[in-house]
Coordinates of C-alpha atoms in Angstrom, one line a residue:
Chain A
M8 CA -23.6 -68.6 -82.9
E9 CA -25.3 -69.9 -86.0
A10 CA -26.1 -66.4 -86.9
L11 CA -22.5 -65.3 -86.8
A12 CA -21.4 -68.4 -88.7
H13 CA -24.0 -67.7 -91.2
L14 CA -22.9 -64.1 -91.5
A15 CA -19.3 -65.2 -91.9
A16 CA -20.0 -67.8 -94.4
A17 CA -22.3 -65.8 -96.6
S18 CA -20.8 -63.5 -99.1
L19 CA -22.5 -60.4 -98.1
T20 CA -23.4 -57.6 -100.4
G21 CA -22.6 -54.0 -99.4
D22 CA -26.2 -53.4 -98.2
E23 CA -26.2 -56.5 -96.0
T24 CA -22.8 -55.6 -94.5
K25 CA -24.2 -52.3 -93.6
K26 CA -27.2 -53.9 -92.0
A27 CA -25.1 -56.3 -90.1
Y28 CA -22.9 -53.5 -88.7
A29 CA -25.9 -51.4 -87.9
A30 CA -27.3 -54.3 -85.8
L31 CA -24.0 -54.8 -84.1
S32 CA -23.4 -51.2 -83.3
S33 CA -26.9 -50.5 -82.2
G34 CA -26.5 -53.2 -79.6
F35 CA -23.3 -51.7 -78.4
A36 CA -24.8 -48.2 -78.5
Y37 CA -27.5 -49.1 -76.1
G38 CA -25.4 -51.3 -73.9
L39 CA -22.7 -48.7 -73.5
A40 CA -25.3 -45.9 -72.9
A41 CA -26.9 -47.9 -70.1
I42 CA -23.7 -48.3 -68.0
G43 CA -23.3 -44.8 -66.8
P44 CA -26.9 -44.0 -66.0
G45 CA -27.2 -47.4 -64.3
I46 CA -24.3 -46.5 -61.9
G47 CA -25.6 -43.0 -61.6
I48 CA -29.2 -43.9 -60.7
G49 CA -28.0 -46.5 -58.3
Y50 CA -25.8 -44.1 -56.5
L51 CA -28.4 -41.4 -56.5
V52 CA -31.2 -43.5 -55.1
G53 CA -28.9 -45.0 -52.5
K54 CA -27.8 -41.6 -51.3
S55 CA -31.4 -40.5 -51.2
V56 CA -32.5 -43.4 -49.1
E57 CA -29.6 -42.6 -46.8
A58 CA -30.8 -39.0 -46.5
M59 CA -34.4 -40.1 -45.9
A60 CA -33.3 -42.5 -43.2
R61 CA -31.3 -39.8 -41.5
Q62 CA -34.0 -37.2 -41.7
P63 CA -37.4 -38.7 -42.2
E64 CA -39.0 -35.3 -41.9
A65 CA -37.3 -34.1 -45.1
A66 CA -38.3 -37.2 -47.0
G67 CA -40.8 -35.4 -49.3
M68 CA -38.2 -32.9 -50.5
V69 CA -35.5 -35.6 -50.9
R70 CA -37.9 -37.7 -52.9
T71 CA -38.8 -34.8 -55.3
T72 CA -35.2 -34.0 -55.8
M73 CA -34.4 -37.7 -56.3
F74 CA -36.9 -38.0 -59.1
L75 CA -35.5 -34.9 -60.8
G76 CA -32.0 -36.3 -60.6
I77 CA -33.2 -39.6 -61.9
A78 CA -34.9 -37.9 -64.8
F79 CA -31.8 -36.1 -65.8
T80 CA -29.5 -39.1 -65.4
E81 CA -31.9 -41.4 -67.2
A82 CA -32.0 -39.1 -70.2
L83 CA -28.6 -40.3 -71.3
A84 CA -29.6 -43.9 -71.4
L85 CA -32.8 -42.9 -73.3
I86 CA -30.8 -41.1 -75.9
G87 CA -28.8 -44.3 -76.3
F88 CA -32.1 -46.1 -76.7
V89 CA -33.2 -43.7 -79.4
V90 CA -29.9 -44.3 -81.2
F91 CA -30.6 -48.0 -80.9
I92 CA -34.0 -47.5 -82.5
L93 CA -32.7 -45.3 -85.2
V94 CA -29.7 -47.4 -86.2
G95 CA -30.8 -50.9 -85.4
L96 CA -34.4 -51.3 -86.2
Chain B
M23 CA -53.5 -60.0 -75.7
L24 CA -51.2 -59.5 -78.7
T25 CA -52.4 -56.3 -80.1
A26 CA -48.8 -55.5 -80.6
V27 CA -49.0 -56.8 -84.1
I28 CA -47.1 -59.8 -85.0
H29 CA -45.8 -59.6 -88.4
L30 CA -43.5 -62.5 -88.6
Q31 CA -42.5 -62.4 -92.2
G32 CA -40.3 -60.4 -94.3
A33 CA -38.8 -58.3 -91.6
G34 CA -35.7 -57.3 -89.9
W35 CA -33.0 -59.8 -89.2
H36 CA -33.4 -63.5 -88.8
A37 CA -30.7 -66.0 -88.2
S38 CA -31.9 -69.1 -89.8
S39 CA -31.7 -69.8 -93.4
S40 CA -34.7 -69.5 -95.6
G41 CA -37.3 -72.1 -96.3
T42 CA -38.9 -72.5 -92.9
A43 CA -40.5 -69.2 -92.6
S44 CA -43.5 -69.9 -94.7
T45 CA -45.2 -71.7 -91.8
S46 CA -45.4 -68.7 -89.6
P47 CA -48.8 -68.2 -87.9
A48 CA -49.2 -64.5 -88.8
T49 CA -51.6 -63.7 -86.1
G50 CA -52.6 -60.2 -85.2
S51 CA -56.1 -59.6 -86.4
D52 CA -55.7 -55.9 -86.3
A53 CA -52.4 -55.8 -88.1
P54 CA -51.8 -52.4 -89.6
A55 CA -50.1 -53.6 -92.7
T56 CA -51.8 -56.8 -93.7
S57 CA -51.5 -55.7 -97.2
E58 CA -47.7 -56.2 -97.1
A59 CA -46.0 -58.5 -99.3
T60 CA -45.2 -61.4 -97.1
T61 CA -43.3 -63.8 -99.1
G62 CA -41.0 -65.7 -96.8
T63 CA -38.1 -66.1 -99.2
E64 CA -37.6 -62.4 -99.5
E65 CA -34.6 -61.3 -97.6
H66 CA -35.2 -57.6 -97.6
V67 CA -37.8 -55.5 -96.1
P68 CA -40.6 -54.9 -98.4
A69 CA -40.6 -51.3 -99.0
G70 CA -43.7 -49.4 -98.5
D71 CA -45.6 -48.1 -95.6
L72 CA -43.6 -49.8 -92.9
T73 CA -40.1 -48.3 -93.2
K74 CA -40.8 -45.0 -94.8
P75 CA -41.3 -42.7 -91.9
G76 CA -38.7 -43.6 -89.3
P77 CA -40.0 -44.5 -85.9
I78 CA -39.2 -41.2 -84.4
V79 CA -40.6 -38.9 -87.1
P80 CA -43.7 -37.3 -85.8
E81 CA -46.8 -37.8 -87.8
M82 CA -48.8 -34.7 -88.6
K83 CA -52.2 -36.1 -88.0
E84 CA -51.2 -37.4 -84.6
L85 CA -49.6 -34.1 -83.8
A86 CA -52.6 -32.1 -84.8
W87 CA -55.1 -34.3 -82.9
G88 CA -52.9 -34.5 -79.8
A89 CA -52.3 -30.8 -79.8
G90 CA -56.0 -30.0 -80.4
S91 CA -57.2 -32.3 -77.6
F92 CA -54.6 -31.1 -75.2
I93 CA -55.4 -27.5 -75.8
V94 CA -59.1 -28.2 -75.4
L95 CA -58.3 -29.9 -72.1
A96 CA -56.0 -27.2 -70.9
V97 CA -58.3 -24.3 -71.8
L98 CA -61.3 -26.0 -70.2
M99 CA -59.3 -26.8 -67.1
R100 CA -57.9 -23.3 -66.8
W101 CA -61.2 -21.4 -67.3
F102 CA -63.9 -23.8 -66.2
L103 CA -63.2 -27.2 -64.7
F104 CA -60.4 -26.4 -62.2
P105 CA -61.9 -23.1 -60.8
R106 CA -65.2 -24.8 -60.2
L107 CA -63.6 -27.7 -58.3
K108 CA -61.2 -25.5 -56.5
R109 CA -63.9 -23.1 -55.4
S110 CA -65.9 -25.8 -53.7
M111 CA -62.7 -27.3 -52.2
D112 CA -61.8 -24.0 -50.8
A113 CA -65.3 -23.4 -49.5
R114 CA -65.1 -26.8 -47.7
Y115 CA -61.7 -26.1 -46.3
Q116 CA -62.8 -22.7 -45.1
G117 CA -65.9 -24.3 -43.5
I118 CA -63.6 -26.8 -41.8
Q119 CA -61.3 -24.0 -40.8
A120 CA -64.2 -22.0 -39.4
D121 CA -65.4 -25.1 -37.5
H122 CA -61.9 -25.5 -36.2
A123 CA -61.8 -21.9 -35.0
A124 CA -65.3 -22.2 -33.4
A125 CA -64.2 -25.3 -31.6
E126 CA -61.0 -23.6 -30.5
S127 CA -62.9 -20.5 -29.2
A128 CA -65.4 -22.8 -27.5
R129 CA -62.6 -24.6 -25.8
Q130 CA -61.1 -21.3 -24.7
A131 CA -64.5 -20.2 -23.3
A132 CA -64.8 -23.5 -21.5
R133 CA -61.3 -23.0 -20.1
T134 CA -62.0 -19.5 -18.8
E135 CA -65.2 -20.8 -17.3
V136 CA -63.4 -23.6 -15.5
A137 CA -60.8 -21.0 -14.3
D138 CA -63.7 -18.8 -13.0
Y139 CA -65.3 -21.7 -11.2
E140 CA -62.0 -22.7 -9.7
A141 CA -61.4 -19.1 -8.4
Q142 CA -64.9 -19.1 -6.9
V143 CA -64.3 -22.4 -5.3
A144 CA -61.1 -21.1 -3.8
A145 CA -62.7 -18.0 -2.5
I146 CA -65.5 -19.9 -0.8
R147 CA -63.1 -22.3 0.6
A148 CA -61.0 -19.5 2.1
E149 CA -64.1 -17.9 3.5
A150 CA -65.2 -21.2 5.1
N151 CA -61.7 -21.6 6.6
Q152 CA -61.9 -18.1 8.0
V153 CA -65.3 -18.8 9.6
V154 CA -64.1 -22.1 11.0
D155 CA -61.0 -20.4 12.4
A156 CA -63.0 -17.7 14.0
A157 CA -65.4 -20.2 15.6
R158 CA -62.4 -22.2 16.8
N159 CA -60.8 -19.1 18.3
E160 CA -64.1 -18.2 20.0
V161 CA -64.6 -21.6 21.4
E162 CA -61.0 -21.7 22.6
A163 CA -61.3 -18.3 24.3
E164 CA -64.5 -19.4 26.0
R165 CA -62.9 -22.6 27.1
Q166 CA -60.0 -20.6 28.5
A167 CA -62.3 -18.3 30.3
K168 CA -64.3 -21.0 31.8
V169 CA -61.3 -22.9 32.9
A170 CA -59.9 -19.8 34.5
A171 CA -63.1 -19.1 36.3
L172 CA -63.4 -22.6 37.5
Q173 CA -59.8 -22.6 38.6
A174 CA -60.4 -19.3 40.4
S175 CA -63.5 -20.6 42.2
L176 CA -61.7 -23.8 43.0
G177 CA -58.8 -21.8 44.6
E178 CA -61.2 -19.7 46.5
Q179 CA -63.0 -22.6 47.9
R180 CA -59.7 -24.3 48.7
S181 CA -58.3 -21.3 50.5
A182 CA -61.6 -20.8 52.4
A183 CA -61.5 -24.4 53.5
A184 CA -57.8 -24.1 54.5
A185 CA -58.6 -21.0 56.5
E186 CA -61.5 -22.7 58.2
A187 CA -59.4 -25.7 59.0
E188 CA -56.6 -23.4 60.3
A189 CA -59.1 -21.5 62.5
A190 CA -60.5 -24.8 63.8
R191 CA -57.0 -26.0 64.5
Q192 CA -56.1 -22.7 66.2
A193 CA -59.2 -22.9 68.3
A194 CA -58.5 -26.5 69.2
Q195 CA -54.9 -25.7 70.0
S196 CA -55.9 -22.8 72.2
Q197 CA -58.4 -24.9 73.9
I198 CA -55.8 -27.6 74.4
A199 CA -53.3 -25.1 75.6
A200 CA -55.8 -23.6 78.0
A201 CA -56.7 -27.0 79.2
V202 CA -53.0 -28.0 79.5
G203 CA -52.2 -24.7 81.3
D204 CA -55.1 -25.2 83.7
V205 CA -53.9 -28.7 84.4
A206 CA -50.3 -27.6 84.7
G207 CA -51.2 -24.7 87.0
R208 CA -53.3 -27.0 89.2
A209 CA -50.5 -29.5 89.3
G210 CA -48.0 -26.7 90.2
E211 CA -50.3 -25.4 92.9
L212 CA -50.7 -28.8 94.3
A213 CA -46.9 -29.3 94.3
T214 CA -45.8 -25.9 95.6
G215 CA -48.9 -24.7 97.2
R216 CA -48.7 -21.6 95.3
R217 CA -50.4 -20.9 92.2
P218 CA -47.9 -20.1 89.3
A219 CA -48.5 -17.1 87.3
D220 CA -50.8 -17.7 84.4
D221 CA -48.5 -16.1 81.8
V222 CA -45.6 -18.3 82.7
V223 CA -47.7 -21.4 82.5
S224 CA -49.1 -20.6 79.1
R225 CA -45.6 -19.8 77.8
V226 CA -44.2 -23.1 78.9
V227 CA -47.2 -24.9 77.5
S228 CA -46.9 -23.3 74.1
E229 CA -43.2 -24.0 74.1
V230 CA -43.8 -27.7 74.8
M231 CA -46.5 -27.9 72.3
A232 CA -44.5 -26.3 69.6
R233 CA -41.7 -28.9 70.2
Chain C
M3 CA -33.2 -75.0 -81.6
L4 CA -36.6 -73.7 -82.5
A5 CA -38.0 -75.3 -85.6
E6 CA -38.8 -71.9 -86.7
S7 CA -36.7 -68.9 -85.9
F8 CA -38.1 -66.0 -83.9
K9 CA -38.2 -62.9 -85.9
F10 CA -38.9 -59.6 -84.4
P11 CA -41.4 -57.5 -86.4
L12 CA -40.5 -54.3 -88.0
I13 CA -40.6 -51.5 -85.5
N14 CA -43.2 -49.6 -87.5
S15 CA -45.5 -52.6 -87.5
I16 CA -45.9 -52.4 -83.8
L17 CA -46.2 -48.6 -83.7
R18 CA -48.1 -47.5 -86.7
W19 CA -51.7 -48.2 -87.1
K20 CA -54.1 -48.3 -89.9
D21 CA -55.9 -45.0 -90.3
L22 CA -59.4 -45.2 -89.0
F23 CA -60.1 -42.6 -91.6
S24 CA -57.6 -40.6 -93.5
T25 CA -56.7 -38.1 -90.9
F26 CA -57.4 -40.1 -87.8
N27 CA -55.7 -43.1 -86.4
K28 CA -55.4 -45.0 -83.1
V29 CA -52.9 -42.7 -81.5
A30 CA -55.1 -39.7 -82.3
M31 CA -58.0 -41.6 -80.9
I32 CA -56.2 -42.2 -77.7
A33 CA -55.3 -38.6 -77.4
V34 CA -58.8 -37.5 -77.9
A35 CA -60.1 -40.1 -75.5
A36 CA -57.5 -38.9 -72.9
S37 CA -58.7 -35.4 -73.2
L38 CA -62.4 -36.4 -73.1
I39 CA -61.9 -38.6 -70.0
G40 CA -60.1 -35.8 -68.3
I41 CA -62.8 -33.4 -69.1
V42 CA -65.6 -35.8 -68.1
V43 CA -63.9 -36.7 -64.8
F44 CA -63.4 -33.1 -63.7
L45 CA -66.9 -32.2 -65.0
L46 CA -68.5 -34.9 -62.9
A47 CA -66.3 -34.0 -59.9
G48 CA -67.2 -30.4 -60.2
S49 CA -71.0 -31.1 -60.3
K50 CA -70.9 -33.2 -57.2
D51 CA -71.8 -31.7 -53.9
G52 CA -68.5 -30.2 -52.6
S53 CA -69.6 -29.5 -49.0
K54 CA -69.4 -33.1 -47.9
A55 CA -66.4 -35.4 -47.6
P56 CA -65.5 -36.2 -51.2
K57 CA -65.9 -39.7 -52.6
G58 CA -65.8 -41.6 -55.8
V59 CA -65.0 -39.5 -58.8
R60 CA -64.7 -36.3 -56.8
N61 CA -62.3 -37.9 -54.5
L62 CA -60.2 -38.9 -57.5
A63 CA -60.2 -35.4 -58.9
E64 CA -59.5 -33.8 -55.6
S65 CA -56.6 -36.0 -54.7
T66 CA -55.1 -35.4 -58.1
V67 CA -55.4 -31.7 -57.6
E68 CA -53.8 -32.0 -54.1
F69 CA -51.1 -34.2 -55.5
I70 CA -50.3 -31.5 -58.1
E71 CA -50.4 -28.7 -55.5
N72 CA -48.5 -30.3 -52.7
G73 CA -46.3 -32.7 -54.6
I74 CA -45.3 -30.6 -57.5
V75 CA -46.1 -26.9 -57.2
M76 CA -45.3 -26.4 -53.6
Q77 CA -42.1 -28.4 -53.9
T78 CA -40.7 -26.5 -56.9
M79 CA -42.3 -23.1 -57.2
G80 CA -43.7 -22.4 -53.8
K81 CA -46.8 -20.4 -53.1
D82 CA -46.3 -18.1 -56.1
G83 CA -46.7 -20.9 -58.5
L84 CA -50.2 -22.0 -57.4
G85 CA -51.6 -20.2 -60.4
W86 CA -49.9 -22.7 -62.6
T87 CA -51.8 -25.6 -61.1
P88 CA -54.5 -25.9 -63.9
F89 CA -51.9 -26.0 -66.6
L90 CA -49.7 -28.6 -64.7
L91 CA -52.9 -30.5 -63.8
S92 CA -54.0 -30.8 -67.4
L93 CA -50.5 -31.8 -68.5
F94 CA -50.3 -34.5 -65.9
V95 CA -53.8 -35.8 -66.6
F96 CA -53.3 -35.8 -70.3
I97 CA -49.9 -37.5 -70.3
Y98 CA -51.0 -40.1 -67.8
L99 CA -54.1 -40.9 -69.8
C100 CA -52.0 -41.1 -72.9
N101 CA -49.5 -43.4 -71.2
A102 CA -52.0 -45.7 -69.6
P103 CA -53.4 -47.3 -72.8
G104 CA -50.0 -49.0 -73.1
I105 CA -51.1 -51.5 -70.5
I106 CA -54.8 -51.5 -71.0
P107 CA -55.8 -54.7 -72.9
I108 CA -57.2 -54.3 -76.4
L109 CA -55.7 -50.8 -76.7
Q110 CA -52.1 -51.8 -75.8
M111 CA -50.6 -48.7 -77.3
P112 CA -49.3 -45.7 -75.3
A113 CA -50.0 -42.7 -77.4
T114 CA -46.8 -41.1 -76.1
A115 CA -44.7 -43.8 -77.7
R116 CA -45.2 -41.9 -80.9
M117 CA -43.1 -38.8 -81.3
A118 CA -45.9 -36.4 -82.1
I119 CA -47.5 -35.9 -78.7
P120 CA -44.3 -35.6 -76.6
L121 CA -42.9 -33.3 -79.1
F122 CA -45.9 -31.0 -79.1
L123 CA -46.1 -31.0 -75.3
A124 CA -42.3 -30.2 -75.0
L125 CA -42.5 -27.4 -77.5
L126 CA -45.6 -26.0 -75.7
V127 CA -43.7 -26.1 -72.4
W128 CA -40.7 -24.5 -74.1
V129 CA -42.8 -21.7 -75.3
V130 CA -44.5 -21.3 -71.9
Y131 CA -41.4 -21.2 -69.8
N132 CA -39.6 -18.8 -72.2
G133 CA -42.7 -16.6 -72.3
V134 CA -42.8 -16.6 -68.5
G135 CA -39.2 -15.7 -68.4
F136 CA -39.6 -12.8 -70.7
K137 CA -42.7 -11.6 -69.0
H138 CA -41.1 -11.7 -65.5
Q139 CA -37.6 -10.4 -66.3
G140 CA -37.9 -8.7 -69.7
V141 CA -34.8 -8.9 -71.9
K142 CA -32.7 -9.6 -68.8
Y143 CA -34.1 -13.1 -69.0
L144 CA -31.9 -13.9 -71.9
T145 CA -28.7 -12.7 -70.2
H146 CA -29.7 -14.4 -67.0
T147 CA -30.3 -17.7 -68.8
I148 CA -27.1 -17.5 -70.7
W149 CA -24.9 -16.2 -67.9
P150 CA -26.0 -17.2 -64.5
P151 CA -25.1 -14.5 -62.0
G152 CA -21.6 -14.8 -60.6
V153 CA -19.8 -16.1 -63.6
P154 CA -16.4 -14.6 -64.1
T155 CA -15.9 -12.6 -67.3
M156 CA -13.2 -14.9 -68.6
L157 CA -15.6 -17.8 -68.6
K158 CA -18.5 -16.0 -70.1
P159 CA -18.2 -17.2 -73.7
L160 CA -17.8 -20.8 -72.6
V161 CA -20.5 -20.8 -70.0
G162 CA -22.8 -18.8 -72.3
L163 CA -22.5 -21.4 -75.0
I164 CA -23.1 -24.3 -72.6
E165 CA -26.0 -22.7 -70.8
F166 CA -27.6 -21.6 -74.1
V167 CA -27.4 -25.1 -75.5
S168 CA -28.6 -26.8 -72.3
N169 CA -31.4 -24.4 -71.5
I170 CA -32.8 -23.5 -74.9
I171 CA -32.0 -26.6 -77.0
V172 CA -31.5 -29.6 -74.8
R173 CA -34.4 -29.0 -72.4
P174 CA -37.2 -29.5 -74.9
F175 CA -35.3 -32.2 -76.6
S176 CA -34.7 -34.2 -73.4
L177 CA -38.3 -33.6 -72.3
T178 CA -39.5 -35.1 -75.5
V179 CA -37.1 -38.0 -75.6
R180 CA -37.5 -38.9 -72.0
L181 CA -41.2 -39.4 -72.3
F182 CA -41.2 -40.8 -75.8
A183 CA -38.3 -43.2 -75.3
N184 CA -39.5 -44.5 -71.9
M185 CA -42.9 -45.3 -73.3
L186 CA -41.5 -46.8 -76.5
A187 CA -39.1 -48.9 -74.6
G188 CA -41.8 -50.2 -72.4
H189 CA -44.0 -51.0 -75.4
I190 CA -41.2 -52.8 -77.2
L191 CA -40.4 -54.8 -74.1
L192 CA -44.1 -55.9 -73.8
V193 CA -44.2 -56.8 -77.5
T194 CA -41.0 -58.8 -77.2
F195 CA -42.2 -60.9 -74.3
A196 CA -45.6 -61.3 -75.7
L197 CA -44.0 -62.5 -79.0
L198 CA -41.7 -64.8 -77.1
T199 CA -44.6 -66.4 -75.3
Q200 CA -46.6 -66.7 -78.4
S201 CA -43.8 -68.2 -80.5
L202 CA -42.9 -70.7 -77.8
I203 CA -46.5 -71.8 -77.6
T204 CA -47.0 -72.2 -81.3
A205 CA -43.5 -73.6 -82.0
E206 CA -43.6 -76.7 -84.1
T207 CA -41.1 -78.8 -82.3
K208 CA -40.6 -82.4 -81.1
Q209 CA -39.0 -81.3 -77.8
F210 CA -41.9 -81.6 -75.3
M211 CA -40.3 -79.2 -72.8
L212 CA -40.3 -76.3 -75.1
K213 CA -44.0 -75.4 -75.0
P214 CA -44.4 -75.4 -71.2
M215 CA -41.4 -73.0 -71.1
A216 CA -43.6 -70.4 -72.5
I217 CA -44.6 -69.7 -68.9
L218 CA -41.3 -68.0 -68.3
P219 CA -41.7 -65.1 -70.8
F220 CA -45.3 -65.0 -69.8
F221 CA -44.3 -64.3 -66.2
M222 CA -41.9 -61.7 -67.4
L223 CA -44.7 -60.2 -69.4
V224 CA -47.0 -59.9 -66.4
F225 CA -44.2 -58.4 -64.3
L226 CA -43.4 -55.9 -67.0
T227 CA -47.0 -54.9 -67.3
A228 CA -47.0 -54.2 -63.6
F229 CA -43.8 -52.2 -64.1
E230 CA -45.4 -50.2 -66.9
V231 CA -48.2 -49.2 -64.6
L232 CA -45.5 -47.5 -62.5
V233 CA -43.7 -46.1 -65.5
A234 CA -46.8 -44.5 -66.9
F235 CA -47.4 -42.7 -63.7
L236 CA -43.8 -41.8 -63.1
Q237 CA -43.2 -40.3 -66.6
A238 CA -46.3 -38.1 -66.3
Y239 CA -45.1 -37.0 -62.9
I240 CA -41.5 -36.3 -64.1
F241 CA -42.7 -34.4 -67.2
T242 CA -45.0 -32.3 -65.0
I243 CA -42.4 -31.6 -62.3
L244 CA -39.7 -30.7 -64.9
T245 CA -42.2 -28.3 -66.4
A246 CA -42.8 -26.8 -63.0
V247 CA -39.0 -26.5 -62.4
Y248 CA -38.5 -24.8 -65.7
I249 CA -41.3 -22.4 -65.2
G250 CA -40.2 -21.6 -61.7
G251 CA -36.6 -21.1 -62.8
A252 CA -37.7 -18.7 -65.5
A253 CA -39.9 -16.7 -63.2
H254 CA -37.4 -16.5 -60.3
P255 CA -33.8 -16.9 -61.6
E256 CA -32.3 -16.9 -58.1
H257 CA -33.5 -20.4 -57.4

C-alpha cells in the first residue's frame, strides 16, 4: 500500500514509470501464465491417478505418459516465468 | 547457508523512502560483486557487471566448459564405462538365467523320476494284488472241495446208518410179525382146533401192524 | 512495518559468480565436477566384481542403468532403442549432477539455472534426433515431420507450418526453457525464503514478536529444499525421457 501511495505521490520520470509498469506487468504475466497449466496439471494428474486405480498393472505406462504430459503442460507456465524474469527483474 | 548472495543495496525496487538503507547488513561472504557501488541513496541500479548480460543470456565460458565436460562424459560412457558395466551385468544375468535353467531341468528330472517311481509302485501293487487274488481263489477252491468231500462222506455215513437202521427195523418187524403170526396161529388152533394157513395169518398180521 | 525494508537482490547477483580465473567460474566448475563424478562412479562400479550381488557404488550405477533401460528406453522406444542407453544415461547423470548442487550446502547453485548448459544440451539433442531421422528415413524424414501421414491436402500448408514450428523450433526451445526455468525458479524461491529469514532475524525493530517469526520462512525454506530434491531428479528424468521420445519418433515415424 505504501508502495503504491509512494508511486502515486512521486512525480515519476519516464524511466521510473517504465520500471513501475515492468514490475506490474511481470507480476501479471506470471500470474496469468500459471492459471492454465495449474488447471491442466491438476486435471492430468487426477485422471492419471484414476487410470492407475482402475488398472494398476498399467501404472508404469500411465506414469510415464503422465510425466510427459506434465512436461508439456508445464512449459507454458515456465515461459511465463521466463517473461517474468526478463521483464521484471 | 546463504550462499545465494545477499546484496541488499542499490538494487531493484524498494518501497520505503530513502535514508534507512545504509544500515543493511550486507552479508554474503562470497558475493560476486562486492566491488559494486553500494551507496544507499542511489535509486538506480549501478550499471556494470550486474545488469549487463541479461539473466537468460548464455555465457560462453559456461557453455564451453559444460559442453566439454558433457562430451567427455558421453564419449567415455559410450565407448568405455557403459559397455564394461553392461558386460558384467549381462554376464551375471546370464549366469542367473543358466542357474534358473539348470534348476528347472533338475526339477523336471526329479519330476520324471517321481513319475517313474510311482509307475513302479503301481506295477508292484498290481502284481501283489494279483498274487493275493490267486491265493485267495486257491484257498477258496480248496475249501470248497474239502467242504464237498466232507458233505459227501457225511451223506454216505448218514445213508449207511439209515440203511442199517432200516434193516434192523425190518428184521425186528419180521421177527415181531413171525412171533405175532405164531401166537395168532396157535390161538386160532386152540379156538377152532384147526390150524389156520400160514399165509392168511401172516397177511392179517401185516395188515394189523401196518394200521 | 519493518524498520528496514526488504529488498530483493538483483537477479544477476544471485546467479553470476566471480570468475575463479578468467575463463572458469562456479557454474563451469559444477559442470566439470558433475562430469568427473559421473565418470568416477561408473569407473569404480565397473572395476568392482560383477559376478556377485551388487552393492555400494556398483549398486548405484546398476540401478541407474536399469532405471534408464526400464523406465525410459523400454517405455518410449522399445527394444530397438537400447543402443541409445549410454547417451541417455550420460544425459541423465550429467543433468542430475548439475541440478543437485542447487540444494547442496556451500555450493547452493544449480548449474542448469544458467542458460548455457541447458541450451547446449537441447541443441545437442536437436542435432541428434534430426540426424537420427535423416539417417533412418532419408529425405522423407523432412516431409514426414512436416506432414504427418494422413493429412488432407487442403490442410497441408497449415499443418506443415504448425508442425515445422513445433517440431523444429519449439522442441529445443521448450527443452531448454523447461530445465532452465525450473531450476532458476527453484533457486530464486530458495534465495527468497533464505533472505526473508535472514532479514527477519536481523531486523532492527522494537516489536519483540518479529524476530521469532523468522521461523516461518525458515520452515518454508526447509520444505522447499526438500521439494528441490524432487525437482532436481524430475527435471533430469523429464529431459531424458523427452530426448528418448524425440529420438524414437524420428527413428520410427509411425509411433
